[in-house]
mmCIF file of C-alpha atoms in Angstrom:
data_model
loop_
_atom_site.group_PDB
_atom_site.id
_atom_site.type_symbol
_atom_site.label_atom_id
_atom_site.label_comp_id
_atom_site.label_asym_id
_atom_site.label_seq_id
_atom_site.Cartn_x
_atom_site.Cartn_y
_atom_site.Cartn_z
ATOM 1 C CA UNK P 1 122.292 101.601 85.921
ATOM 2 C CA UNK P 2 124.145 103.582 88.546
ATOM 3 C CA UNK P 3 122.299 106.316 90.423
ATOM 4 C CA UNK P 4 125.109 108.772 89.949
ATOM 5 C CA UNK P 5 127.719 109.400 87.308
ATOM 6 C CA UNK P 6 125.526 108.489 84.375
ATOM 7 C CA UNK P 7 127.369 110.679 81.873
ATOM 8 C CA UNK P 8 128.609 108.635 78.956
ATOM 9 C CA UNK P 9 127.086 105.321 80.115
ATOM 10 C CA UNK P 10 127.400 102.920 77.173
ATOM 11 C CA UNK P 11 124.500 100.719 76.210
ATOM 12 C CA UNK P 12 124.620 97.191 77.554
ATOM 13 C CA UNK P 13 121.627 94.852 77.653
ATOM 14 C CA UNK P 14 121.599 91.124 78.467
ATOM 15 C CA UNK P 15 118.110 90.001 77.369
ATOM 16 C CA UNK P 16 118.030 86.895 79.515
ATOM 17 C CA UNK P 17 118.552 89.007 82.673
ATOM 18 C CA UNK P 18 115.966 91.596 81.687
ATOM 19 C CA UNK P 19 113.448 88.818 80.873
ATOM 20 C CA UNK P 20 114.157 87.270 84.265
ATOM 21 C CA UNK P 21 113.530 90.657 85.876
ATOM 22 C CA UNK P 22 110.137 90.751 84.156
ATOM 23 C CA UNK P 23 109.193 87.395 85.684
ATOM 24 C CA UNK P 24 110.422 88.603 89.090
ATOM 25 C CA UNK P 25 108.337 91.772 88.928
ATOM 26 C CA UNK P 26 105.298 89.741 87.931
ATOM 27 C CA UNK P 27 105.699 87.624 91.102
ATOM 28 C CA UNK P 28 105.774 90.888 93.099
ATOM 29 C CA UNK P 29 102.517 91.815 91.380
ATOM 30 C CA UNK P 30 100.942 88.756 93.002
ATOM 31 C CA UNK P 31 102.181 89.805 96.427
ATOM 32 C CA UNK P 32 100.835 93.310 95.885
ATOM 33 C CA UNK P 33 97.366 91.999 95.009
ATOM 34 C CA UNK P 34 97.337 90.047 98.293
ATOM 35 C CA UNK P 35 97.998 93.255 100.215
ATOM 36 C CA UNK P 36 95.339 95.163 98.268
ATOM 37 C CA UNK P 37 92.777 92.432 98.855
ATOM 38 C CA UNK P 38 93.530 92.412 102.592
ATOM 39 C CA UNK P 39 92.622 96.066 102.886
ATOM 40 C CA UNK P 40 89.719 95.715 100.473
ATOM 41 C CA UNK P 41 88.071 92.951 102.466
ATOM 42 C CA UNK P 42 89.048 93.698 106.049
ATOM 43 C CA UNK P 43 89.705 97.410 106.723
ATOM 44 C CA UNK P 44 86.118 98.603 106.774
ATOM 45 C CA UNK P 45 84.065 98.909 109.987
ATOM 46 C CA UNK P 46 81.854 95.975 110.856
ATOM 47 C CA UNK P 47 81.361 96.195 114.626
ATOM 48 C CA UNK P 48 79.605 98.677 116.895
ATOM 49 C CA UNK P 49 80.904 102.255 116.792
ATOM 50 C CA UNK P 50 79.106 103.864 119.766
ATOM 51 C CA UNK P 51 79.890 106.560 122.265
ATOM 52 C CA UNK P 52 83.197 108.329 121.693
ATOM 53 C CA UNK P 53 83.981 105.723 119.004
ATOM 54 C CA UNK P 54 81.104 106.859 116.834
ATOM 55 C CA UNK P 55 83.085 109.802 115.512
ATOM 56 C CA UNK P 56 85.581 107.372 113.985
ATOM 57 C CA UNK P 57 83.194 105.265 111.897
ATOM 58 C CA UNK P 58 82.874 107.678 108.966
ATOM 59 C CA UNK P 59 86.630 108.459 108.792
ATOM 60 C CA UNK P 60 87.510 104.773 109.061
ATOM 61 C CA UNK P 61 85.181 103.811 106.207
ATOM 62 C CA UNK P 62 86.331 106.714 104.040
ATOM 63 C CA UNK P 63 89.948 105.761 104.701
ATOM 64 C CA UNK P 64 89.161 102.211 103.595
ATOM 65 C CA UNK P 65 87.905 103.294 100.206
ATOM 66 C CA UNK P 66 90.616 105.875 99.641
ATOM 67 C CA UNK P 67 93.395 103.466 100.569
ATOM 68 C CA UNK P 68 92.127 100.697 98.310
ATOM 69 C CA UNK P 69 91.823 103.112 95.399
ATOM 70 C CA UNK P 70 95.380 104.327 95.972
ATOM 71 C CA UNK P 71 97.166 101.003 96.510
ATOM 72 C CA UNK P 72 95.369 98.937 93.844
ATOM 73 C CA UNK P 73 97.356 100.950 91.300
ATOM 74 C CA UNK P 74 100.539 99.239 92.549
ATOM 75 C CA UNK P 75 99.925 95.667 91.303
ATOM 76 C CA UNK P 76 98.487 97.024 88.012
ATOM 77 C CA UNK P 77 101.663 99.063 87.498
ATOM 78 C CA UNK P 78 103.865 96.071 88.382
ATOM 79 C CA UNK P 79 102.028 93.809 85.971
ATOM 80 C CA UNK P 80 102.459 96.306 83.156
ATOM 81 C CA UNK P 81 106.102 96.774 84.075
ATOM 82 C CA UNK P 82 106.645 93.016 83.851
ATOM 83 C CA UNK P 83 105.142 92.925 80.344
ATOM 84 C CA UNK P 84 107.203 95.914 79.184
ATOM 85 C CA UNK P 85 110.427 94.467 80.569
ATOM 86 C CA UNK P 86 109.933 91.132 78.850
ATOM 87 C CA UNK P 87 108.982 92.786 75.593
ATOM 88 C CA UNK P 88 112.141 94.962 75.815
ATOM 89 C CA UNK P 89 114.183 91.794 76.463
ATOM 90 C CA UNK P 90 112.945 90.349 73.165
ATOM 91 C CA UNK P 91 113.681 93.607 71.327
ATOM 92 C CA UNK P 92 117.203 93.493 72.650
ATOM 93 C CA UNK P 93 117.760 90.083 71.043
ATOM 94 C CA UNK P 94 117.870 91.669 67.557
ATOM 95 C CA UNK P 95 119.939 94.432 65.983
ATOM 96 C CA UNK P 96 116.890 95.491 64.028
ATOM 97 C CA UNK P 97 115.629 98.521 65.946
ATOM 98 C CA UNK P 98 112.165 98.297 64.498
ATOM 99 C CA UNK P 99 111.575 94.568 64.819
ATOM 100 C CA UNK P 100 109.239 94.877 67.815
ATOM 101 C CA UNK P 101 109.815 91.228 68.639
ATOM 102 C CA UNK P 102 108.379 91.796 72.119
ATOM 103 C CA UNK P 103 104.937 92.530 70.691
ATOM 104 C CA UNK P 104 105.156 89.447 68.480
ATOM 105 C CA UNK P 105 105.864 87.315 71.535
ATOM 106 C CA UNK P 106 102.958 88.762 73.543
ATOM 107 C CA UNK P 107 99.609 87.043 73.931
ATOM 108 C CA UNK P 108 96.365 88.149 75.546
ATOM 109 C CA UNK P 109 95.239 85.675 78.173
ATOM 110 C CA UNK P 110 91.895 85.514 79.991
ATOM 111 C CA UNK P 111 90.906 84.179 83.379
ATOM 112 C CA UNK P 112 87.341 83.707 84.636
ATOM 113 C CA UNK P 113 87.459 84.605 88.328
ATOM 114 C CA UNK P 114 83.893 83.438 88.873
ATOM 115 C CA UNK P 115 82.619 80.880 86.327
ATOM 116 C CA UNK P 116 79.295 80.602 88.237
ATOM 117 C CA UNK P 117 78.150 84.045 87.036
ATOM 118 C CA UNK P 118 75.893 83.488 83.955
ATOM 119 C CA UNK P 119 77.008 85.579 80.916
ATOM 120 C CA UNK P 120 73.453 87.011 80.669
ATOM 121 C CA UNK P 121 73.907 88.549 84.069
ATOM 122 C CA UNK P 122 77.013 90.335 82.851
ATOM 123 C CA UNK P 123 75.443 91.446 79.534
ATOM 124 C CA UNK P 124 72.422 92.849 81.347
ATOM 125 C CA UNK P 125 74.624 94.785 83.739
ATOM 126 C CA UNK P 126 73.316 92.931 86.814
ATOM 127 C CA UNK P 127 76.769 91.469 87.630
ATOM 128 C CA UNK P 128 80.367 92.554 87.039
ATOM 129 C CA UNK P 129 82.334 90.774 84.326
ATOM 130 C CA UNK P 130 84.358 88.035 86.050
ATOM 131 C CA UNK P 131 86.614 87.553 83.016
ATOM 132 C CA UNK P 132 89.995 89.165 83.555
ATOM 133 C CA UNK P 133 92.257 89.814 80.565
ATOM 134 C CA UNK P 134 96.000 90.265 80.830
ATOM 135 C CA UNK P 135 99.098 90.195 78.644
ATOM 136 C CA UNK P 136 101.612 87.392 78.821
ATOM 137 C CA UNK P 137 105.033 87.523 77.211
ATOM 138 C CA UNK P 138 107.196 84.505 76.328
ATOM 139 C CA UNK P 139 110.563 84.102 78.025
ATOM 140 C CA UNK P 140 113.585 84.780 75.849
ATOM 141 C CA UNK P 141 115.922 81.808 75.447
ATOM 142 C CA UNK P 142 118.110 81.386 78.544
ATOM 143 C CA UNK P 143 115.953 83.588 80.763
ATOM 144 C CA UNK P 144 117.573 83.883 84.212
ATOM 145 C CA UNK P 145 115.805 82.801 87.364
ATOM 146 C CA UNK P 146 115.938 85.403 90.122
ATOM 147 C CA UNK P 147 115.685 84.586 93.830
ATOM 148 C CA UNK P 148 112.101 83.969 94.854
ATOM 149 C CA UNK P 149 110.336 86.995 96.383
ATOM 150 C CA UNK P 150 109.559 86.751 100.099
ATOM 151 C CA UNK P 151 106.116 85.698 101.199
ATOM 152 C CA UNK P 152 103.849 88.428 102.544
ATOM 153 C CA UNK P 153 101.793 87.669 105.630
ATOM 154 C CA UNK P 154 98.239 88.734 104.870
ATOM 155 C CA UNK P 155 96.075 86.500 107.066
ATOM 156 C CA UNK P 156 93.172 88.751 108.148
ATOM 157 C CA UNK P 157 93.099 89.616 111.872
ATOM 158 C CA UNK P 158 90.115 87.897 113.558
ATOM 159 C CA UNK P 159 87.007 89.923 114.404
ATOM 160 C CA UNK P 160 86.490 90.155 118.158
ATOM 161 C CA UNK P 161 84.014 91.751 120.499
ATOM 162 C CA UNK P 162 84.580 93.327 123.920
ATOM 163 C CA UNK P 163 83.934 90.809 126.661
ATOM 164 C CA UNK P 164 82.047 93.192 128.935
ATOM 165 C CA UNK P 165 81.533 90.564 131.625
ATOM 166 C CA UNK P 166 85.279 89.970 131.847
ATOM 167 C CA UNK P 167 85.933 93.743 131.876
ATOM 168 C CA UNK P 168 83.414 94.264 134.700
ATOM 169 C CA UNK P 169 84.535 91.250 136.695
ATOM 170 C CA UNK P 170 88.165 92.235 136.276
ATOM 171 C CA UNK P 171 87.538 95.709 137.581
ATOM 172 C CA UNK P 172 84.750 95.189 140.076
ATOM 173 C CA UNK P 173 84.115 91.560 140.960
ATOM 174 C CA UNK P 174 80.500 91.422 142.210
ATOM 175 C CA UNK P 175 79.298 94.499 140.328
ATOM 176 C CA UNK P 176 77.937 92.646 137.302
ATOM 177 C CA UNK P 177 75.488 90.626 139.366
ATOM 178 C CA UNK P 178 74.596 93.714 141.438
ATOM 179 C CA UNK P 179 73.884 95.690 138.303
ATOM 180 C CA UNK P 180 71.712 92.896 136.986
ATOM 181 C CA UNK P 181 69.724 92.869 140.237
ATOM 182 C CA UNK P 182 69.181 96.638 140.059
ATOM 183 C CA UNK P 183 68.099 96.403 136.434
ATOM 184 C CA UNK P 184 65.634 93.606 137.269
ATOM 185 C CA UNK P 185 64.067 95.684 140.008
ATOM 186 C CA UNK P 186 64.122 99.106 138.352
ATOM 187 C CA UNK P 187 64.301 98.386 134.604
ATOM 188 C CA UNK P 188 67.417 100.552 134.451
ATOM 189 C CA UNK P 189 71.127 99.593 134.426
ATOM 190 C CA UNK P 190 73.541 101.981 136.146
ATOM 191 C CA UNK P 191 76.502 100.200 134.496
ATOM 192 C CA UNK P 192 75.081 100.614 130.966
ATOM 193 C CA UNK P 193 74.340 104.268 131.649
ATOM 194 C CA UNK P 194 77.801 104.921 133.125
ATOM 195 C CA UNK P 195 79.584 103.146 130.262
ATOM 196 C CA UNK P 196 77.657 104.909 127.451
ATOM 197 C CA UNK P 197 80.628 107.151 126.450
ATOM 198 C CA UNK P 198 82.837 104.092 125.970
ATOM 199 C CA UNK P 199 80.228 101.550 124.913
ATOM 200 C CA UNK P 200 81.616 100.799 121.454
ATOM 201 C CA UNK P 201 83.463 97.700 120.413
ATOM 202 C CA UNK P 202 87.028 98.970 120.719
ATOM 203 C CA UNK P 203 88.369 95.576 119.610
ATOM 204 C CA UNK P 204 87.153 96.587 116.154
ATOM 205 C CA UNK P 205 89.658 99.448 116.183
ATOM 206 C CA UNK P 206 92.474 97.018 116.922
ATOM 207 C CA UNK P 207 91.389 94.655 114.134
ATOM 208 C CA UNK P 208 91.296 97.462 111.579
ATOM 209 C CA UNK P 209 94.631 98.773 112.771
ATOM 210 C CA UNK P 210 96.245 95.379 112.500
ATOM 211 C CA UNK P 211 94.900 95.104 108.931
ATOM 212 C CA UNK P 212 96.687 98.315 107.979
ATOM 213 C CA UNK P 213 99.809 97.229 109.884
ATOM 214 C CA UNK P 214 99.968 93.932 107.937
ATOM 215 C CA UNK P 215 99.325 95.692 104.638
ATOM 216 C CA UNK P 216 102.081 98.174 105.316
ATOM 217 C CA UNK P 217 104.528 95.406 106.222
ATOM 218 C CA UNK P 218 103.639 93.610 102.994
ATOM 219 C CA UNK P 219 104.418 96.689 100.937
ATOM 220 C CA UNK P 220 107.727 97.095 102.813
ATOM 221 C CA UNK P 221 108.649 93.532 101.811
ATOM 222 C CA UNK P 222 107.638 94.188 98.199
ATOM 223 C CA UNK P 223 109.745 97.349 98.176
ATOM 224 C CA UNK P 224 112.763 95.445 99.476
ATOM 225 C CA UNK P 225 112.333 92.734 96.896
ATOM 226 C CA UNK P 226 111.930 95.298 94.136
ATOM 227 C CA UNK P 227 115.314 96.713 95.182
ATOM 228 C CA UNK P 228 116.744 93.200 95.136
ATOM 229 C CA UNK P 229 115.617 92.740 91.552
ATOM 230 C CA UNK P 230 117.195 96.024 90.602
ATOM 231 C CA UNK P 231 120.540 94.959 92.070
ATOM 232 C CA UNK P 232 120.366 91.613 90.240
ATOM 233 C CA UNK P 233 120.018 93.302 86.823
ATOM 234 C CA UNK P 234 122.299 96.222 87.520
ATOM 235 C CA UNK P 235 125.481 94.702 86.004
ATOM 236 C CA UNK P 236 123.582 93.429 82.986
ATOM 237 C CA UNK P 237 121.751 96.503 81.731
ATOM 238 C CA UNK P 238 123.054 100.000 81.007
ATOM 239 C CA UNK P 239 121.824 102.853 78.870
ATOM 240 C CA UNK P 240 118.946 105.276 78.730
ATOM 241 C CA UNK P 241 116.209 102.667 79.275
ATOM 242 C CA UNK P 242 118.124 101.148 82.189
ATOM 243 C CA UNK P 243 118.522 104.569 83.781
ATOM 244 C CA UNK P 244 114.785 105.175 83.409
ATOM 245 C CA UNK P 245 114.130 101.869 85.177
ATOM 246 C CA UNK P 246 116.444 102.925 88.016
ATOM 247 C CA UNK P 247 114.454 106.121 88.498
ATOM 248 C CA UNK P 248 111.148 104.225 88.248
ATOM 249 C CA UNK P 249 112.238 101.637 90.842
ATOM 250 C CA UNK P 250 113.565 104.262 93.210
ATOM 251 C CA UNK P 251 110.295 106.207 93.208
ATOM 252 C CA UNK P 252 108.208 103.053 93.543
ATOM 253 C CA UNK P 253 110.272 101.720 96.457
ATOM 254 C CA UNK P 254 110.118 105.037 98.325
ATOM 255 C CA UNK P 255 106.358 105.175 97.760
ATOM 256 C CA UNK P 256 105.856 101.592 98.982
ATOM 257 C CA UNK P 257 107.934 102.317 102.090
ATOM 258 C CA UNK P 258 105.593 105.276 102.734
ATOM 259 C CA UNK P 259 102.653 102.832 102.711
ATOM 260 C CA UNK P 260 104.595 100.645 105.166
ATOM 261 C CA UNK P 261 105.123 103.484 107.625
ATOM 262 C CA UNK P 262 101.609 104.831 107.363
ATOM 263 C CA UNK P 263 100.200 101.324 107.911
ATOM 264 C CA UNK P 264 102.223 100.893 111.112
ATOM 265 C CA UNK P 265 101.206 104.351 112.378
ATOM 266 C CA UNK P 266 97.534 103.574 111.788
ATOM 267 C CA UNK P 267 98.001 100.277 113.591
ATOM 268 C CA UNK P 268 99.554 102.077 116.588
ATOM 269 C CA UNK P 269 97.040 104.898 116.590
ATOM 270 C CA UNK P 270 93.942 102.706 116.401
ATOM 271 C CA UNK P 271 95.334 100.352 119.059
ATOM 272 C CA UNK P 272 96.073 103.318 121.340
ATOM 273 C CA UNK P 273 92.504 104.596 120.979
ATOM 274 C CA UNK P 274 91.196 101.124 121.838
ATOM 275 C CA UNK P 275 93.467 100.919 124.909
ATOM 276 C CA UNK P 276 92.337 104.336 126.092
ATOM 277 C CA UNK P 277 88.674 103.309 125.781
ATOM 278 C CA UNK P 278 89.321 100.124 127.699
ATOM 279 C CA UNK P 279 91.188 101.978 130.424
ATOM 280 C CA UNK P 280 88.306 104.467 130.750
ATOM 281 C CA UNK P 281 85.740 101.652 130.969
ATOM 282 C CA UNK P 282 87.708 99.967 133.717
ATOM 283 C CA UNK P 283 87.968 103.227 135.660
ATOM 284 C CA UNK P 284 84.256 103.981 135.250
ATOM 285 C CA UNK P 285 83.365 100.488 136.489
ATOM 286 C CA UNK P 286 85.666 100.853 139.506
ATOM 287 C CA UNK P 287 84.037 104.172 140.447
ATOM 288 C CA UNK P 288 80.499 102.811 140.027
ATOM 289 C CA UNK P 289 81.388 99.869 142.234
ATOM 290 C CA UNK P 290 82.720 102.182 144.951
ATOM 291 C CA UNK P 291 79.669 104.406 144.693
ATOM 292 C CA UNK P 292 77.146 101.555 144.825
ATOM 293 C CA UNK P 293 79.051 100.053 147.719
ATOM 294 C CA UNK P 294 78.582 103.318 149.662
ATOM 295 C CA UNK P 295 74.910 103.576 148.623
ATOM 296 C CA UNK P 296 73.874 100.138 149.767
ATOM 297 C CA UNK P 297 76.676 99.593 152.287
ATOM 298 C CA UNK P 298 77.855 96.220 151.001
ATOM 299 C CA UNK P 299 81.047 94.600 149.903
ATOM 300 C CA UNK P 300 79.954 91.538 147.942
ATOM 301 C CA UNK P 301 77.226 90.381 145.593
ATOM 302 C CA UNK P 302 75.329 88.346 148.238
ATOM 303 C CA UNK P 303 74.784 91.434 150.353
ATOM 304 C CA UNK P 304 73.813 93.453 147.301
ATOM 305 C CA UNK P 305 71.171 90.974 146.243
ATOM 306 C CA UNK P 306 69.727 91.030 149.753
ATOM 307 C CA UNK P 307 69.867 94.735 150.383
ATOM 308 C CA UNK P 308 68.899 96.037 146.973
ATOM 309 C CA UNK P 309 65.671 94.036 147.150
ATOM 310 C CA UNK P 310 64.905 95.852 150.459
ATOM 311 C CA UNK P 311 66.358 99.213 149.458
ATOM 312 C CA UNK P 312 64.174 99.762 146.354
ATOM 313 C CA UNK P 313 60.841 99.058 148.060
ATOM 314 C CA UNK P 314 61.874 101.095 151.079
ATOM 315 C CA UNK P 315 62.854 104.344 149.304
ATOM 316 C CA UNK P 316 60.754 103.759 146.223
ATOM 317 C CA UNK P 317 61.895 102.944 142.680
ATOM 318 C CA UNK P 318 62.027 106.550 141.485
ATOM 319 C CA UNK P 319 63.985 107.709 144.525
ATOM 320 C CA UNK P 320 66.349 104.770 144.257
ATOM 321 C CA UNK P 321 67.037 105.580 140.606
ATOM 322 C CA UNK P 322 67.683 109.218 141.498
ATOM 323 C CA UNK P 323 70.186 108.180 144.081
ATOM 324 C CA UNK P 324 72.001 106.071 141.539
ATOM 325 C CA UNK P 325 71.764 108.839 138.938
ATOM 326 C CA UNK P 326 73.422 111.167 141.424
ATOM 327 C CA UNK P 327 76.152 108.549 141.846
ATOM 328 C CA UNK P 328 76.662 108.439 138.053
ATOM 329 C CA UNK P 329 76.996 112.210 137.958
ATOM 330 C CA UNK P 330 79.780 111.883 140.458
ATOM 331 C CA UNK P 331 81.390 109.136 138.298
ATOM 332 C CA UNK P 332 81.177 111.239 135.113
ATOM 333 C CA UNK P 333 82.739 114.213 136.934
ATOM 334 C CA UNK P 334 85.514 111.998 138.240
ATOM 335 C CA UNK P 335 86.269 110.604 134.772
ATOM 336 C CA UNK P 336 85.917 113.894 132.901
ATOM 337 C CA UNK P 337 89.655 114.378 132.544
ATOM 338 C CA UNK P 338 90.050 110.844 131.234
ATOM 339 C CA UNK P 339 87.143 111.137 128.773
ATOM 340 C CA UNK P 340 88.412 114.526 127.573
ATOM 341 C CA UNK P 341 91.792 112.940 126.887
ATOM 342 C CA UNK P 342 90.069 110.283 124.798
ATOM 343 C CA UNK P 343 88.127 112.965 122.880
ATOM 344 C CA UNK P 344 91.361 114.755 122.087
ATOM 345 C CA UNK P 345 92.910 111.458 121.048
ATOM 346 C CA UNK P 346 89.991 110.669 118.736
ATOM 347 C CA UNK P 347 90.268 114.120 117.104
ATOM 348 C CA UNK P 348 94.032 113.678 116.613
ATOM 349 C CA UNK P 349 93.468 110.252 115.098
ATOM 350 C CA UNK P 350 90.801 111.663 112.757
ATOM 351 C CA UNK P 351 93.301 114.266 111.573
ATOM 352 C CA UNK P 352 95.890 111.613 110.835
ATOM 353 C CA UNK P 353 93.294 109.497 109.017
ATOM 354 C CA UNK P 354 92.403 112.531 106.902
ATOM 355 C CA UNK P 355 96.117 112.855 106.069
ATOM 356 C CA UNK P 356 96.374 109.181 105.115
ATOM 357 C CA UNK P 357 93.279 109.361 102.857
ATOM 358 C CA UNK P 358 94.850 112.043 100.657
ATOM 359 C CA UNK P 359 98.304 113.162 101.795
ATOM 360 C CA UNK P 360 98.858 115.469 98.834
ATOM 361 C CA UNK P 361 95.453 117.086 99.150
ATOM 362 C CA UNK P 362 95.889 117.414 102.915
ATOM 363 C CA UNK P 363 99.166 119.269 102.397
ATOM 364 C CA UNK P 364 98.042 121.528 99.528
ATOM 365 C CA UNK P 365 98.691 125.140 100.382
ATOM 366 C CA UNK P 366 100.509 124.271 103.603
ATOM 367 C CA UNK P 367 104.200 124.506 104.415
ATOM 368 C CA UNK P 368 105.864 121.227 105.458
ATOM 369 C CA UNK P 369 106.132 122.515 108.995
ATOM 370 C CA UNK P 370 102.391 123.198 109.098
ATOM 371 C CA UNK P 371 101.583 119.608 108.133
ATOM 372 C CA UNK P 372 103.820 118.259 110.885
ATOM 373 C CA UNK P 373 102.262 120.707 113.326
ATOM 374 C CA UNK P 374 98.744 119.487 112.517
ATOM 375 C CA UNK P 375 99.833 115.869 112.966
ATOM 376 C CA UNK P 376 101.768 116.569 116.184
ATOM 377 C CA UNK P 377 98.929 115.751 118.630
ATOM 378 C CA UNK P 378 98.729 112.288 117.014
ATOM 379 C CA UNK P 379 102.485 111.659 116.855
ATOM 380 C CA UNK P 380 102.992 112.981 120.396
ATOM 381 C CA UNK P 381 100.396 110.526 121.700
ATOM 382 C CA UNK P 382 102.203 107.668 120.005
ATOM 383 C CA UNK P 383 105.524 108.793 121.437
ATOM 384 C CA UNK P 384 104.348 107.426 124.804
ATOM 385 C CA UNK P 385 104.237 103.819 123.570
ATOM 386 C CA UNK P 386 107.047 101.324 123.001
ATOM 387 C CA UNK P 387 109.220 101.087 119.886
ATOM 388 C CA UNK P 388 110.319 104.713 119.637
ATOM 389 C CA UNK P 389 113.127 104.042 117.116
ATOM 390 C CA UNK P 390 110.709 102.501 114.621
ATOM 391 C CA UNK P 391 108.167 105.183 115.460
ATOM 392 C CA UNK P 392 110.620 107.958 114.667
ATOM 393 C CA UNK P 393 111.456 106.369 111.343
ATOM 394 C CA UNK P 394 107.788 105.923 110.447
ATOM 395 C CA UNK P 395 106.826 109.489 111.325
ATOM 396 C CA UNK P 396 109.771 110.827 109.329
ATOM 397 C CA UNK P 397 108.867 108.640 106.334
ATOM 398 C CA UNK P 398 105.134 109.428 106.477
ATOM 399 C CA UNK P 399 105.738 113.165 106.404
ATOM 400 C CA UNK P 400 107.975 113.017 103.311
ATOM 401 C CA UNK P 401 105.180 113.842 100.901
ATOM 402 C CA UNK P 402 107.307 113.399 97.775
ATOM 403 C CA UNK P 403 107.126 109.654 98.476
ATOM 404 C CA UNK P 404 103.413 109.230 97.707
ATOM 405 C CA UNK P 405 103.538 112.148 95.321
ATOM 406 C CA UNK P 406 106.201 110.625 93.084
ATOM 407 C CA UNK P 407 105.212 106.967 93.352
ATOM 408 C CA UNK P 408 104.423 105.723 89.831
ATOM 409 C CA UNK P 409 100.790 104.953 89.072
ATOM 410 C CA UNK P 410 101.572 103.579 85.608
ATOM 411 C CA UNK P 411 103.901 100.857 84.318
ATOM 412 C CA UNK P 412 107.532 101.467 83.554
ATOM 413 C CA UNK P 413 107.982 102.312 79.849
ATOM 414 C CA UNK P 414 111.399 101.477 78.378
ATOM 415 C CA UNK P 415 110.531 102.974 75.007
ATOM 416 C CA UNK P 416 110.709 101.161 71.703
ATOM 417 C CA UNK P 417 112.915 100.964 68.640
ATOM 418 C CA UNK P 418 115.969 103.158 68.682
ATOM 419 C CA UNK P 419 115.110 104.552 72.132
ATOM 420 C CA UNK P 420 115.923 101.190 73.703
ATOM 421 C CA UNK P 421 119.444 101.351 72.342
ATOM 422 C CA UNK P 422 120.372 104.837 73.395
ATOM 423 C CA UNK P 423 123.389 105.264 75.625
ATOM 424 C CA UNK P 424 122.890 106.787 79.034
ATOM 425 C CA UNK P 425 123.220 110.507 79.494
#
């Protein structure tokens, strides 16, 4: 099963090793389902997407659906590959090219994933059918045991909310109580107004990013284990069917590594957007504190509570609010550069998300250089964070569009009858 020099490769097939490979690939199918289910259940938006974050809600949810649709083909293909390998192993146990022993040793199994759903609910179309059917093939005598696949880490990242009190206290100390006093007296919160552009729950971006990062790492592990299985069988299987499996595995591994790199880039990109929003919020709060301090001439919350109660009745509620509104205009002008940087970052992230949703469609009609050019604002932003070696690898892998383009969507097919026994070309 060598990747080069296949001319004249003579058929060799050890059924017990090929059957063992089928069991090994079936175990990888289980790991792949764990990764798919992680994305399916935890990559959609659930928290508040407000302010500058609001532009990301639609792309994030569209990405969730597109990614699940794409990656759920992996475990299905691996399960079918496992069945076909084990059937081929049985067929190799006989010299009769038409025996089809593999089919004779295959049974259809069923599993009820939710026995609490009444059958009438399924028949009436009110509930999906919980009964899953799948093929199971007997082991050939002496089936070899392969090393156990590695575990994939798919614990969902916890949902978190921004602790605004901690953010305000960390940046401004007494400002939270001062803002509360102003809101009690005027019915209007200068802090809430000032923070409106960054008011979303940026921790949600980090959670979703971590979900994609974990999923990508899981697919990298599966890819590595798939290569391990290939190496295990390599000395025990030659010929045309073996060469086809080599090509199948190579394309699958490269495609899974693409998922790994894209997952890490999404993790970095969403975390960077969250960090930028937090940084902007802290800067806005600092500027509001300085402005209010000048307006009421105080340096601590005790003075604020005393003077604000005198200040509002003295100048009038409307006039007081106008003074604070003028302060907020100064704050927005001072943070314009920072907010514009976030807007550009959000747009760059949306472009990368569009690429991840449908890389082939994104690149249709574009030269490879054009694709990289469109993604450059995103990749340049990430270049400022740590881990540049891994980042360079991931960007290079993500932009190799033959990886997702050639990744198999269907099971490996070794062929039947005489095809199984053909020498390599």
